Amino acid sequence: MSTRHGRQRGGGLFTGPAVLLVALLLYAPFVWTLYLSFTDYSGLGEPTWVGLENYRQMFSDDNFVTACVNTLLWVVGTITVPVGLGLIIALLTYDLTSGTWFRLPFLIPYAISGVAVGVVWGFFLRTGGAFSQALAFFHLPGADARWLVDAPLATLVMIVAASWQGVGVNALLFTMGLQSIPASTIEAARLDGAARWALFRHILWPQMRPLTTVVVGLSLVVSLKTFDIVWAMNRGGPGNNSVTLALLMYRETFVLSNYGYGAAFAVLLCVVTLVASISYLRRQGRRAEVPA
Amino acid sequence: MKSHRRVIALLTAGLLGLVACSSNSAGGATETPGTTTSGSGTSASSPSSEASGATSGSQSEASSPATSQSSTAPTTQNKVTLKLYHDKSSWQDFFTKLSSASAQATGVSIDPVPYTDQDAYKAFIRQSFQTSAKPDLFTWWVGGALSDLVSAGVVADTTDLWNQAIAAGYATKAEADYFTVGGKQYCVPLIWSPWVLYYNTKVFKDNGIAAPETWDQLISAADKLKAAGVTPFPDTSGIFSYAMFQLLVSGSDPKLYTGLSDGSVKFTDPGIVAAMNKWADMIKAGYFVAPGGKADFAGDLKNGKIGMEYLGSWFRGNLAAAGLTTDDYTMILPPAVNSANKVIVVEPGPLCSGQDSPNSASATQFLTWMFTPEAQGEWSNLRSDVSFNPKAAIDDPALAALNAKVSSGDFTIANMFYNQMPLPIATEALSQFDAFIADPSNPMTQLDAIQKVADKYWSQHQ
């Protein structure tokens, strides 16, 4: 007993610095941001307490409504496109001998930063850019489209750019899930006459639930905080028509030096992400408990 | 085995502790010059284009006896190097060369610290005032941005320096007004760039187009260019989305234009609406490159893709970097919409010193020297730009002529749009001008949106 107690005390001493680091770099800034969200602060002098004024202002801001709509588009788009495509790629390749080589080209973009993806796709999609020129060359419609200018087209093409980056890692995760299913289970289902769709629906999909929860959960969080690709491609313009919540947070804080107002966006984003993630995970957990 | 694990755990904890304790000096966060993160595709990478709200301020340091010091002769006692923080990464080499000149003249040299991202730069400067390492020298913006610093008491007063400079004929009262907050001057001018019209000399000559001297001639030139397959103007969306608005409104009525800066004129004023409608007509006539593309201002002028550009005189540096010489382009004052108006829009950009900075005396010495004809001649010729100092010796004849015109007193001097507007209004205006450029069918949509932000701002600040 004393040995166990001593080991725990010793373990606490060794984990202490790491815990302190996490507290300093994560929790302390969050508490400071929460405080700032109730103040008027321009980065000069001391913050002035204004209570809920920043939140009241946020909910009456026209740009906030636009940002919410765009962020919702990102959530729906990110969950359906890269997750859906990733699942399809995984299903098509998980049981192939050289399936890794088929998945590799989809995985490589994941190594590129979001800003780099935005710059490359911005070059590709700018008005009269490479994509428009290719469409014109093949006499296809869309050569005159202003991909990054017109709403909601700009948001949709940026979702495509983000999907190009994210589909590979989703395919990899789904492949891990599929390959973890015992081969005997799949073989038994096939022997019982299960066709591909029935096999997927009744055997593969239910057994992939833990991985699916992770993939969709991660996609949900990533989509809610979308910033880098949008900033790199068109800065949320023109006229704020493709702005997201994270972009508004950045602009209020670093462009307009409204640290308090920007902090309010940050807190709201954090709360929304937490609520969405926890709700989703709890729902998935409840479904897992219900017997099949 | 247990001791082996304990050693590993100790080493790991120690490493984490070292990581936590190590720091990057925030004061010298030098970002290597690279591509500017303007994001909107524009390639006009002049520092002035990024410094959209140059605020001028005078700098007199109450705590320093150097305020009354008029001599800038170097002594062996006052050889010092000051850090000069700036967001004009393409000017890093110019600052370095300026340092050599100032070291010879005053014994004060500068160590330029560039930031490539304007937002990160602004945040750094603001936060540095919360520390003991206040910046000795830093670039900033006039207008609301300077007023913010003055209100917080963090930028040094230079009223005495301005008074001395005006008495010596190095500057004018009208120039000092742009660097004045609450009746006092702050900072000194680093940039004083009039906005001019550039055109491709060969394209104009090949198409029989003369330099436009009236607005009608400008429109006629645009029509001829279009007929020749040359787009008259570039896509100005992004950081220059205010350019045409500035040209049209200041040329229509300078009082209307300057009235926007203090809220006495609304964006929904009939005169402003008329200017926007004129702009819409130009867009619909196909005078501009379609928005959303890559705007290579210098390259497109060079290869004849576009015929004219309206930018600050600092753009000459970009043109030179793109391989153009003064034989390839011509620079003129743009004609005003209303020919009775003789107005020049100038882009002032200040160089400031932090109040109670560690080397405030030397900073004052450097700023005093920056007023002199010798300093301004050096600085202007390095950048191929004009100077606020009419006595500065400008090598380039075209620039010297422009300098003389700006200083002549024959023109009304107006501030660049982004500089003269409070930042929240300017930021909203840029976004809405972008939207207007994309869809000019109903300018009232954008003007109402800008006015809404302006109403809110002026209700809190008047």
CSV table of N, CA, C and O in Angstrom, one decimal, chain B residues 190-298:
chain,number,residue,atom,x,y,z
B,190,LEU,N,7.6,59.5,-42.8
B,190,LEU,CA,8.5,58.5,-43.5
B,190,LEU,C,8.1,58.4,-45.0
B,190,LEU,O,8.9,58.2,-45.8
B,191,ILE,N,6.8,58.5,-45.2
B,191,ILE,CA,6.2,58.4,-46.5
B,191,ILE,C,5.4,59.6,-46.8
B,191,ILE,O,4.6,60.1,-45.9
B,192,TRP,N,5.5,60.1,-48.0
B,192,TRP,CA,4.6,61.3,-48.4
B,192,TRP,C,4.4,61.1,-49.9
B,192,TRP,O,5.1,61.7,-50.7
B,193,SER,N,3.5,60.1,-50.2
B,193,SER,CA,3.4,59.7,-51.6
B,193,SER,C,2.1,60.2,-52.2
B,193,SER,O,1.0,59.8,-51.8
B,194,PRO,N,2.2,61.1,-53.2
B,194,PRO,CA,1.0,61.5,-53.9
B,194,PRO,C,0.5,60.3,-54.8
B,194,PRO,O,1.4,59.5,-55.3
B,195,TRP,N,-0.8,60.2,-55.0
B,195,TRP,CA,-1.3,59.2,-55.9
B,195,TRP,C,-1.4,59.7,-57.3
B,195,TRP,O,-1.9,60.8,-57.5
B,196,VAL,N,-0.8,59.0,-58.2
B,196,VAL,CA,-0.7,59.4,-59.6
B,196,VAL,C,-1.2,58.4,-60.5
B,196,VAL,O,-1.5,57.3,-60.2
B,197,LEU,N,-1.2,58.8,-61.8
B,197,LEU,CA,-1.7,57.9,-62.8
B,197,LEU,C,-0.5,57.5,-63.7
B,197,LEU,O,0.3,58.3,-64.1
B,198,TYR,N,-0.3,56.2,-63.8
B,198,TYR,CA,0.8,55.6,-64.6
B,198,TYR,C,0.2,55.1,-65.9
B,198,TYR,O,-0.9,54.5,-65.8
B,199,TYR,N,0.8,55.3,-67.0
B,199,TYR,CA,0.4,54.6,-68.2
B,199,TYR,C,1.5,54.1,-69.0
B,199,TYR,O,2.7,54.6,-68.9
B,200,ASN,N,1.3,53.0,-69.8
B,200,ASN,CA,2.3,52.4,-70.6
B,200,ASN,C,2.5,53.4,-71.8
B,200,ASN,O,1.6,53.6,-72.6
B,201,THR,N,3.7,53.9,-71.9
B,201,THR,CA,4.0,54.9,-72.9
B,201,THR,C,3.9,54.4,-74.3
B,201,THR,O,3.3,55.0,-75.2
B,202,LYS,N,4.4,53.2,-74.5
B,202,LYS,CA,4.3,52.6,-75.9
B,202,LYS,C,2.9,52.3,-76.3
B,202,LYS,O,2.5,52.6,-77.4
B,203,VAL,N,2.1,51.7,-75.4
B,203,VAL,CA,0.7,51.4,-75.7
B,203,VAL,C,-0.1,52.7,-76.1
B,203,VAL,O,-0.8,52.7,-77.0
B,204,PHE,N,0.2,53.7,-75.3
B,204,PHE,CA,-0.5,55.0,-75.6
B,204,PHE,C,-0.1,55.5,-77.0
B,204,PHE,O,-0.9,56.0,-77.8
B,205,LYS,N,1.2,55.5,-77.2
B,205,LYS,CA,1.8,56.0,-78.4
B,205,LYS,C,1.3,55.2,-79.6
B,205,LYS,O,0.8,55.8,-80.6
B,206,ASP,N,1.3,53.9,-79.5
B,206,ASP,CA,0.9,53.0,-80.6
B,206,ASP,C,-0.6,53.2,-81.0
B,206,ASP,O,-1.0,53.0,-82.1
B,207,ASN,N,-1.4,53.7,-80.0
B,207,ASN,CA,-2.8,53.8,-80.2
B,207,ASN,C,-3.2,55.3,-80.4
B,207,ASN,O,-4.4,55.6,-80.3
B,208,GLY,N,-2.2,56.2,-80.5
B,208,GLY,CA,-2.5,57.6,-80.7
B,208,GLY,C,-3.2,58.3,-79.5
B,208,GLY,O,-4.1,59.1,-79.8
B,209,ILE,N,-2.9,57.8,-78.3
B,209,ILE,CA,-3.5,58.4,-77.2
B,209,ILE,C,-2.6,59.4,-76.5
B,209,ILE,O,-1.4,59.0,-76.2
B,210,ALA,N,-3.1,60.6,-76.2
B,210,ALA,CA,-2.2,61.6,-75.6
B,210,ALA,C,-2.5,61.5,-74.1
B,210,ALA,O,-3.5,60.9,-73.6
B,211,ALA,N,-1.6,62.0,-73.3
B,211,ALA,CA,-1.8,62.0,-71.8
B,211,ALA,C,-3.1,62.7,-71.5
B,211,ALA,O,-3.2,63.9,-71.9
B,212,PRO,N,-4.0,62.1,-70.7
B,212,PRO,CA,-5.3,62.7,-70.4
B,212,PRO,C,-5.1,63.9,-69.5
B,212,PRO,O,-4.5,63.7,-68.4
B,213,GLU,N,-5.7,65.0,-69.8
B,213,GLU,CA,-5.6,66.2,-68.9
B,213,GLU,C,-6.9,66.5,-68.3
B,213,GLU,O,-7.0,67.3,-67.4
B,214,THR,N,-8.0,65.9,-68.8
B,214,THR,CA,-9.3,66.1,-68.3
B,214,THR,C,-10.0,64.7,-68.1
B,214,THR,O,-9.5,63.7,-68.7
B,215,TRP,N,-11.1,64.7,-67.4
B,215,TRP,CA,-11.8,63.5,-67.1
B,215,TRP,C,-12.3,62.9,-68.4
B,215,TRP,O,-12.2,61.7,-68.7
B,216,ASP,N,-12.8,63.7,-69.3
B,216,ASP,CA,-13.4,63.2,-70.5
B,216,ASP,C,-12.3,62.6,-71.4
B,216,ASP,O,-12.5,61.6,-72.1
B,217,GLN,N,-11.1,63.2,-71.3
B,217,GLN,CA,-9.9,62.6,-72.1
B,217,GLN,C,-9.5,61.3,-71.5
B,217,GLN,O,-9.1,60.4,-72.2
B,218,LEU,N,-9.7,61.2,-70.2
B,218,LEU,CA,-9.3,59.9,-69.5
B,218,LEU,C,-10.3,58.8,-70.0
B,218,LEU,O,-9.9,57.7,-70.3
B,219,ILE,N,-11.6,59.1,-70.0
B,219,ILE,CA,-12.6,58.2,-70.5
B,219,ILE,C,-12.4,57.8,-72.0
B,219,ILE,O,-12.5,56.7,-72.4
B,220,SER,N,-12.0,58.9,-72.7
B,220,SER,CA,-11.7,58.6,-74.2
B,220,SER,C,-10.5,57.7,-74.3
B,220,SER,O,-10.5,56.8,-75.2
B,221,ALA,N,-9.5,57.9,-73.5
B,221,ALA,CA,-8.3,57.1,-73.5
B,221,ALA,C,-8.7,55.6,-73.2
B,221,ALA,O,-8.2,54.7,-73.8
B,222,ALA,N,-9.6,55.5,-72.2
B,222,ALA,CA,-10.0,54.1,-71.8
B,222,ALA,C,-10.8,53.5,-73.0
B,222,ALA,O,-10.6,52.3,-73.2
B,223,ASP,N,-11.6,54.2,-73.7
B,223,ASP,CA,-12.3,53.6,-74.8
B,223,ASP,C,-11.4,53.2,-75.9
B,223,ASP,O,-11.5,52.1,-76.5
B,224,LYS,N,-10.4,54.0,-76.2
B,224,LYS,CA,-9.4,53.7,-77.2
B,224,LYS,C,-8.6,52.5,-76.8
B,224,LYS,O,-8.3,51.6,-77.7
B,225,LEU,N,-8.2,52.4,-75.6
B,225,LEU,CA,-7.5,51.2,-75.1
B,225,LEU,C,-8.3,50.0,-75.3
B,225,LEU,O,-7.8,48.9,-75.7
B,226,LYS,N,-9.6,50.1,-74.9
B,226,LYS,CA,-10.5,48.9,-74.9
B,226,LYS,C,-10.6,48.4,-76.4
B,226,LYS,O,-10.6,47.2,-76.7
B,227,ALA,N,-10.7,49.4,-77.3
B,227,ALA,CA,-10.9,49.1,-78.7
B,227,ALA,C,-9.6,48.4,-79.2
B,227,ALA,O,-9.7,47.6,-80.1
B,228,ALA,N,-8.5,48.7,-78.6
B,228,ALA,CA,-7.2,48.1,-79.0
B,228,ALA,C,-7.0,46.8,-78.3
B,228,ALA,O,-5.9,46.2,-78.5
B,229,GLY,N,-7.9,46.3,-77.5
B,229,GLY,CA,-7.7,45.0,-76.8
B,229,GLY,C,-7.0,45.2,-75.5
B,229,GLY,O,-6.5,44.1,-75.0
B,230,VAL,N,-6.8,46.4,-75.0
B,230,VAL,CA,-6.0,46.6,-73.8
B,230,VAL,C,-7.0,47.0,-72.7
B,230,VAL,O,-7.8,47.9,-72.9
B,231,THR,N,-7.0,46.3,-71.6
B,231,THR,CA,-7.9,46.7,-70.5
B,231,THR,C,-7.4,48.0,-69.9
B,231,THR,O,-6.2,48.0,-69.5
B,232,PRO,N,-8.3,49.0,-69.8
B,232,PRO,CA,-7.7,50.3,-69.3
B,232,PRO,C,-7.1,50.2,-67.9
B,232,PRO,O,-6.1,50.8,-67.7
B,233,PHE,N,-7.9,49.6,-67.0
B,233,PHE,CA,-7.4,49.6,-65.6
B,233,PHE,C,-7.4,48.2,-65.0
B,233,PHE,O,-8.1,47.3,-65.5
B,234,PRO,N,-6.5,47.9,-64.0
B,234,PRO,CA,-6.5,46.6,-63.4
B,234,PRO,C,-7.7,46.3,-62.5
B,234,PRO,O,-8.5,47.2,-62.3
B,235,ASP,N,-7.7,45.1,-62.0
B,235,ASP,CA,-8.7,44.7,-61.0
B,235,ASP,C,-8.2,45.3,-59.7
B,235,ASP,O,-7.1,45.0,-59.2
B,236,THR,N,-9.0,46.3,-59.1
B,236,THR,CA,-8.5,46.9,-57.9
B,236,THR,C,-9.1,46.3,-56.6
B,236,THR,O,-9.0,46.9,-55.6
B,237,SER,N,-9.8,45.2,-56.8
B,237,SER,CA,-10.3,44.6,-55.5
B,237,SER,C,-9.2,44.1,-54.6
B,237,SER,O,-8.1,43.9,-55.0
B,238,GLY,N,-9.6,44.0,-53.4
B,238,GLY,CA,-8.5,43.7,-52.4
B,238,GLY,C,-8.1,44.9,-51.6
B,238,GLY,O,-8.9,45.8,-51.3
B,239,ILE,N,-6.8,45.1,-51.4
B,239,ILE,CA,-6.3,46.2,-50.6
B,239,ILE,C,-6.4,47.5,-51.2
B,239,ILE,O,-6.3,48.5,-50.6
B,240,PHE,N,-6.6,47.5,-52.6
B,240,PHE,CA,-6.8,48.8,-53.2
B,240,PHE,C,-8.2,49.1,-53.7
B,240,PHE,O,-8.5,49.8,-54.6
B,241,SER,N,-9.2,48.4,-53.1
B,241,SER,CA,-10.6,48.5,-53.6
B,241,SER,C,-11.1,49.9,-53.4
B,241,SER,O,-12.1,50.3,-54.1
B,242,TYR,N,-10.5,50.7,-52.6
B,242,TYR,CA,-10.9,52.1,-52.4
B,242,TYR,C,-10.4,53.1,-53.4
B,242,TYR,O,-10.7,54.3,-53.5
B,243,ALA,N,-9.4,52.6,-54.3
B,243,ALA,CA,-8.7,53.5,-55.2
B,243,ALA,C,-9.6,54.4,-56.1
B,243,ALA,O,-9.5,55.6,-56.1
B,244,MET,N,-10.5,53.7,-56.8
B,244,MET,CA,-11.4,54.4,-57.7
B,244,MET,C,-12.3,55.3,-56.9
B,244,MET,O,-12.6,56.4,-57.4
B,245,PHE,N,-12.8,54.9,-55.8
B,245,PHE,CA,-13.7,55.7,-55.0
B,245,PHE,C,-12.9,57.0,-54.6
B,245,PHE,O,-13.5,58.1,-54.7
B,246,GLN,N,-11.7,56.8,-54.2
B,246,GLN,CA,-10.9,58.0,-53.8
B,246,GLN,C,-10.7,58.9,-55.0
B,246,GLN,O,-10.9,60.1,-54.8
B,247,LEU,N,-10.4,58.4,-56.2
B,247,LEU,CA,-10.2,59.2,-57.3
B,247,LEU,C,-11.4,60.0,-57.7
B,247,LEU,O,-11.4,61.2,-58.0
B,248,LEU,N,-12.5,59.2,-57.7
B,248,LEU,CA,-13.8,59.8,-58.2
B,248,LEU,C,-14.3,60.9,-57.2
B,248,LEU,O,-14.7,62.0,-57.6
B,249,VAL,N,-14.3,60.5,-56.0
B,249,VAL,CA,-15.0,61.5,-55.0
B,249,VAL,C,-14.1,62.7,-54.7
B,249,VAL,O,-14.5,63.8,-54.7
B,250,SER,N,-12.8,62.5,-54.6
B,250,SER,CA,-11.9,63.6,-54.3
B,250,SER,C,-11.9,64.5,-55.5
B,250,SER,O,-11.8,65.8,-55.4
B,251,GLY,N,-12.0,64.0,-56.7
B,251,GLY,CA,-12.0,64.8,-57.9
B,251,GLY,C,-13.3,65.5,-58.2
B,251,GLY,O,-13.4,66.5,-58.8
B,252,SER,N,-14.4,64.9,-57.7
B,252,SER,CA,-15.7,65.5,-57.8
B,252,SER,C,-15.9,66.7,-56.9
B,252,SER,O,-16.3,67.7,-57.3
B,253,ASP,N,-15.5,66.4,-55.6
B,253,ASP,CA,-15.7,67.5,-54.6
B,253,ASP,C,-14.8,67.2,-53.4
B,253,ASP,O,-15.1,66.3,-52.6
B,254,PRO,N,-13.6,67.8,-53.3
B,254,PRO,CA,-12.7,67.5,-52.2
B,254,PRO,C,-13.3,67.7,-50.8
B,254,PRO,O,-13.0,66.9,-49.9
B,255,LYS,N,-14.2,68.6,-50.7
B,255,LYS,CA,-14.9,68.8,-49.4
B,255,LYS,C,-15.7,67.7,-49.0
B,255,LYS,O,-15.8,67.2,-47.9
B,256,LEU,N,-16.4,67.1,-50.0
B,256,LEU,CA,-17.3,65.9,-49.8
B,256,LEU,C,-16.4,64.8,-49.4
B,256,LEU,O,-16.7,64.0,-48.5
B,257,TYR,N,-15.2,64.7,-50.0
B,257,TYR,CA,-14.3,63.6,-49.8
B,257,TYR,C,-13.7,63.7,-48.3
B,257,TYR,O,-13.8,62.7,-47.6
B,258,THR,N,-13.3,64.9,-47.9
B,258,THR,CA,-12.7,65.0,-46.6
B,258,THR,C,-13.8,65.0,-45.5
B,258,THR,O,-13.5,64.6,-44.4
B,259,GLY,N,-15.0,65.3,-45.9
B,259,GLY,CA,-16.1,65.3,-45.0
B,259,GLY,C,-16.4,63.9,-44.5
B,259,GLY,O,-17.0,63.7,-43.4
B,260,LEU,N,-16.1,62.9,-45.3
B,260,LEU,CA,-16.3,61.5,-44.9
B,260,LEU,C,-15.5,61.2,-43.6
B,260,LEU,O,-15.8,60.3,-42.8
B,261,SER,N,-14.3,61.8,-43.5
B,261,SER,CA,-13.4,61.4,-42.5
B,261,SER,C,-13.8,61.8,-41.1
B,261,SER,O,-13.3,61.3,-40.1
B,262,ASP,N,-14.7,62.8,-41.0
B,262,ASP,CA,-15.1,63.2,-39.6
B,262,ASP,C,-16.6,62.9,-39.4
B,262,ASP,O,-17.2,63.4,-38.4
B,263,GLY,N,-17.3,62.3,-40.4
B,263,GLY,CA,-18.7,61.9,-40.3
B,263,GLY,C,-19.6,63.1,-40.7
B,263,GLY,O,-20.8,62.9,-40.6
B,264,SER,N,-19.1,64.2,-41.1
B,264,SER,CA,-19.9,65.3,-41.5
B,264,SER,C,-20.6,65.0,-42.8
B,264,SER,O,-21.6,65.6,-43.2
B,265,VAL,N,-20.0,64.1,-43.6
B,265,VAL,CA,-20.6,63.7,-44.9
B,265,VAL,C,-20.9,62.2,-44.8
B,265,VAL,O,-20.1,61.4,-44.3
B,266,LYS,N,-22.1,61.8,-45.2
B,266,LYS,CA,-22.5,60.4,-45.1
B,266,LYS,C,-22.1,59.7,-46.4
B,266,LYS,O,-22.1,60.3,-47.5
B,267,PHE,N,-21.9,58.4,-46.4
B,267,PHE,CA,-21.6,57.7,-47.6
B,267,PHE,C,-22.9,57.6,-48.5
B,267,PHE,O,-22.8,57.2,-49.6
B,268,THR,N,-24.0,57.9,-47.9
B,268,THR,CA,-25.3,57.9,-48.7
B,268,THR,C,-25.6,59.3,-49.3
B,268,THR,O,-26.6,59.5,-49.9
B,269,ASP,N,-24.6,60.3,-49.1
B,269,ASP,CA,-24.8,61.6,-49.7
B,269,ASP,C,-25.0,61.5,-51.2
B,269,ASP,O,-24.3,60.7,-51.9
B,270,PRO,N,-25.8,62.3,-51.8
B,270,PRO,CA,-26.1,62.2,-53.2
B,270,PRO,C,-24.8,62.4,-54.0
B,270,PRO,O,-24.6,61.7,-55.1
B,271,GLY,N,-23.9,63.2,-53.6
B,271,GLY,CA,-22.6,63.4,-54.3
B,271,GLY,C,-21.8,62.1,-54.3
B,271,GLY,O,-21.2,61.7,-55.3
B,272,ILE,N,-21.8,61.4,-53.2
B,272,ILE,CA,-21.1,60.1,-53.1
B,272,ILE,C,-21.8,59.1,-54.0
B,272,ILE,O,-21.1,58.3,-54.7
B,273,VAL,N,-23.1,59.0,-53.9
B,273,VAL,CA,-23.9,58.1,-54.8
B,273,VAL,C,-23.6,58.3,-56.2
B,273,VAL,O,-23.4,57.4,-57.0
B,274,ALA,N,-23.5,59.6,-56.6
B,274,ALA,CA,-23.2,60.0,-58.0
B,274,ALA,C,-21.8,59.4,-58.4
B,274,ALA,O,-21.7,58.9,-59.5
B,275,ALA,N,-20.9,59.6,-57.5
B,275,ALA,CA,-19.5,59.1,-57.8
B,275,ALA,C,-19.5,57.6,-58.0
B,275,ALA,O,-18.9,57.0,-58.9
B,276,MET,N,-20.3,56.9,-57.1
B,276,MET,CA,-20.4,55.4,-57.2
B,276,MET,C,-21.1,55.0,-58.5
B,276,MET,O,-20.7,54.0,-59.2
B,277,ASN,N,-22.1,55.8,-58.9
B,277,ASN,CA,-22.7,55.4,-60.2
B,277,ASN,C,-21.8,55.6,-61.4
B,277,ASN,O,-21.8,54.8,-62.3
B,278,LYS,N,-20.9,56.6,-61.3
B,278,LYS,CA,-19.9,56.8,-62.3
B,278,LYS,C,-19.0,55.6,-62.3
B,278,LYS,O,-18.6,55.1,-63.4
B,279,TRP,N,-18.6,55.2,-61.2
B,279,TRP,CA,-17.7,54.0,-61.0
B,279,TRP,C,-18.4,52.8,-61.6
B,279,TRP,O,-17.8,52.0,-62.4
B,280,ALA,N,-19.7,52.6,-61.3
B,280,ALA,CA,-20.4,51.5,-61.9
B,280,ALA,C,-20.5,51.6,-63.4
B,280,ALA,O,-20.3,50.5,-64.1
B,281,ASP,N,-20.6,52.7,-63.9
B,281,ASP,CA,-20.6,52.9,-65.4
B,281,ASP,C,-19.3,52.4,-66.0
B,281,ASP,O,-19.2,51.8,-67.0
B,282,MET,N,-18.2,52.8,-65.3
B,282,MET,CA,-16.9,52.4,-65.8
B,282,MET,C,-16.7,50.9,-65.7
B,282,MET,O,-16.1,50.3,-66.6
B,283,ILE,N,-17.2,50.3,-64.6
B,283,ILE,CA,-17.1,48.8,-64.5
B,283,ILE,C,-17.9,48.1,-65.6
B,283,ILE,O,-17.5,47.2,-66.3
B,284,LYS,N,-19.1,48.6,-65.8
B,284,LYS,CA,-20.0,48.0,-66.8
B,284,LYS,C,-19.5,48.2,-68.2
B,284,LYS,O,-19.7,47.4,-69.1
B,285,ALA,N,-18.7,49.3,-68.4
B,285,ALA,CA,-18.1,49.6,-69.7
B,285,ALA,C,-16.9,48.7,-70.0
B,285,ALA,O,-16.3,48.7,-71.1
B,286,GLY,N,-16.5,47.9,-69.0
B,286,GLY,CA,-15.4,46.9,-69.2
B,286,GLY,C,-14.1,47.6,-69.0
B,286,GLY,O,-13.1,47.1,-69.6
B,287,TYR,N,-14.0,48.7,-68.2
B,287,TYR,CA,-12.7,49.4,-68.1
B,287,TYR,C,-11.8,48.7,-67.1
B,287,TYR,O,-10.6,49.1,-67.0
B,288,PHE,N,-12.2,47.6,-66.4
B,288,PHE,CA,-11.4,47.0,-65.4
B,288,PHE,C,-11.2,45.5,-65.7
B,288,PHE,O,-12.1,44.9,-66.2
B,289,VAL,N,-10.1,45.0,-65.3
B,289,VAL,CA,-9.9,43.5,-65.3
B,289,VAL,C,-10.9,42.9,-64.3
B,289,VAL,O,-11.2,43.5,-63.3
B,290,ALA,N,-11.5,41.7,-64.7
B,290,ALA,CA,-12.5,41.1,-63.9
B,290,ALA,C,-11.9,40.7,-62.5
B,290,ALA,O,-10.8,40.4,-62.4
B,291,PRO,N,-12.7,40.9,-61.5
B,291,PRO,CA,-12.2,40.6,-60.1
B,291,PRO,C,-12.0,39.2,-59.9
B,291,PRO,O,-12.6,38.3,-60.5
B,292,GLY,N,-11.1,38.9,-58.9
B,292,GLY,CA,-10.9,37.5,-58.5
B,292,GLY,C,-9.7,36.9,-59.2
B,292,GLY,O,-9.3,35.7,-58.9
B,293,GLY,N,-9.0,37.6,-60.1
B,293,GLY,CA,-7.8,37.1,-60.7
B,293,GLY,C,-6.6,37.5,-60.0
B,293,GLY,O,-6.7,38.2,-58.9
B,294,LYS,N,-5.4,37.2,-60.5
B,294,LYS,CA,-4.2,37.6,-59.9
B,294,LYS,C,-3.8,39.0,-60.5
B,294,LYS,O,-3.7,39.1,-61.7
B,295,ALA,N,-3.7,40.0,-59.6
B,295,ALA,CA,-3.4,41.3,-60.0
B,295,ALA,C,-1.9,41.6,-60.0
B,295,ALA,O,-1.4,41.9,-58.9
B,296,ASP,N,-1.2,41.4,-61.1
B,296,ASP,CA,0.2,41.8,-61.1
B,296,ASP,C,0.3,43.2,-61.7
B,296,ASP,O,0.5,43.3,-62.9
B,297,PHE,N,0.2,44.2,-60.9
B,297,PHE,CA,0.1,45.5,-61.4
B,297,PHE,C,1.3,45.9,-62.2
B,297,PHE,O,1.1,46.5,-63.3
B,298,ALA,N,2.5,45.7,-61.8
B,298,ALA,CA,3.7,46.1,-62.5
B,298,ALA,C,3.8,45.2,-63.8
B,298,ALA,O,4.0,45.8,-64.9
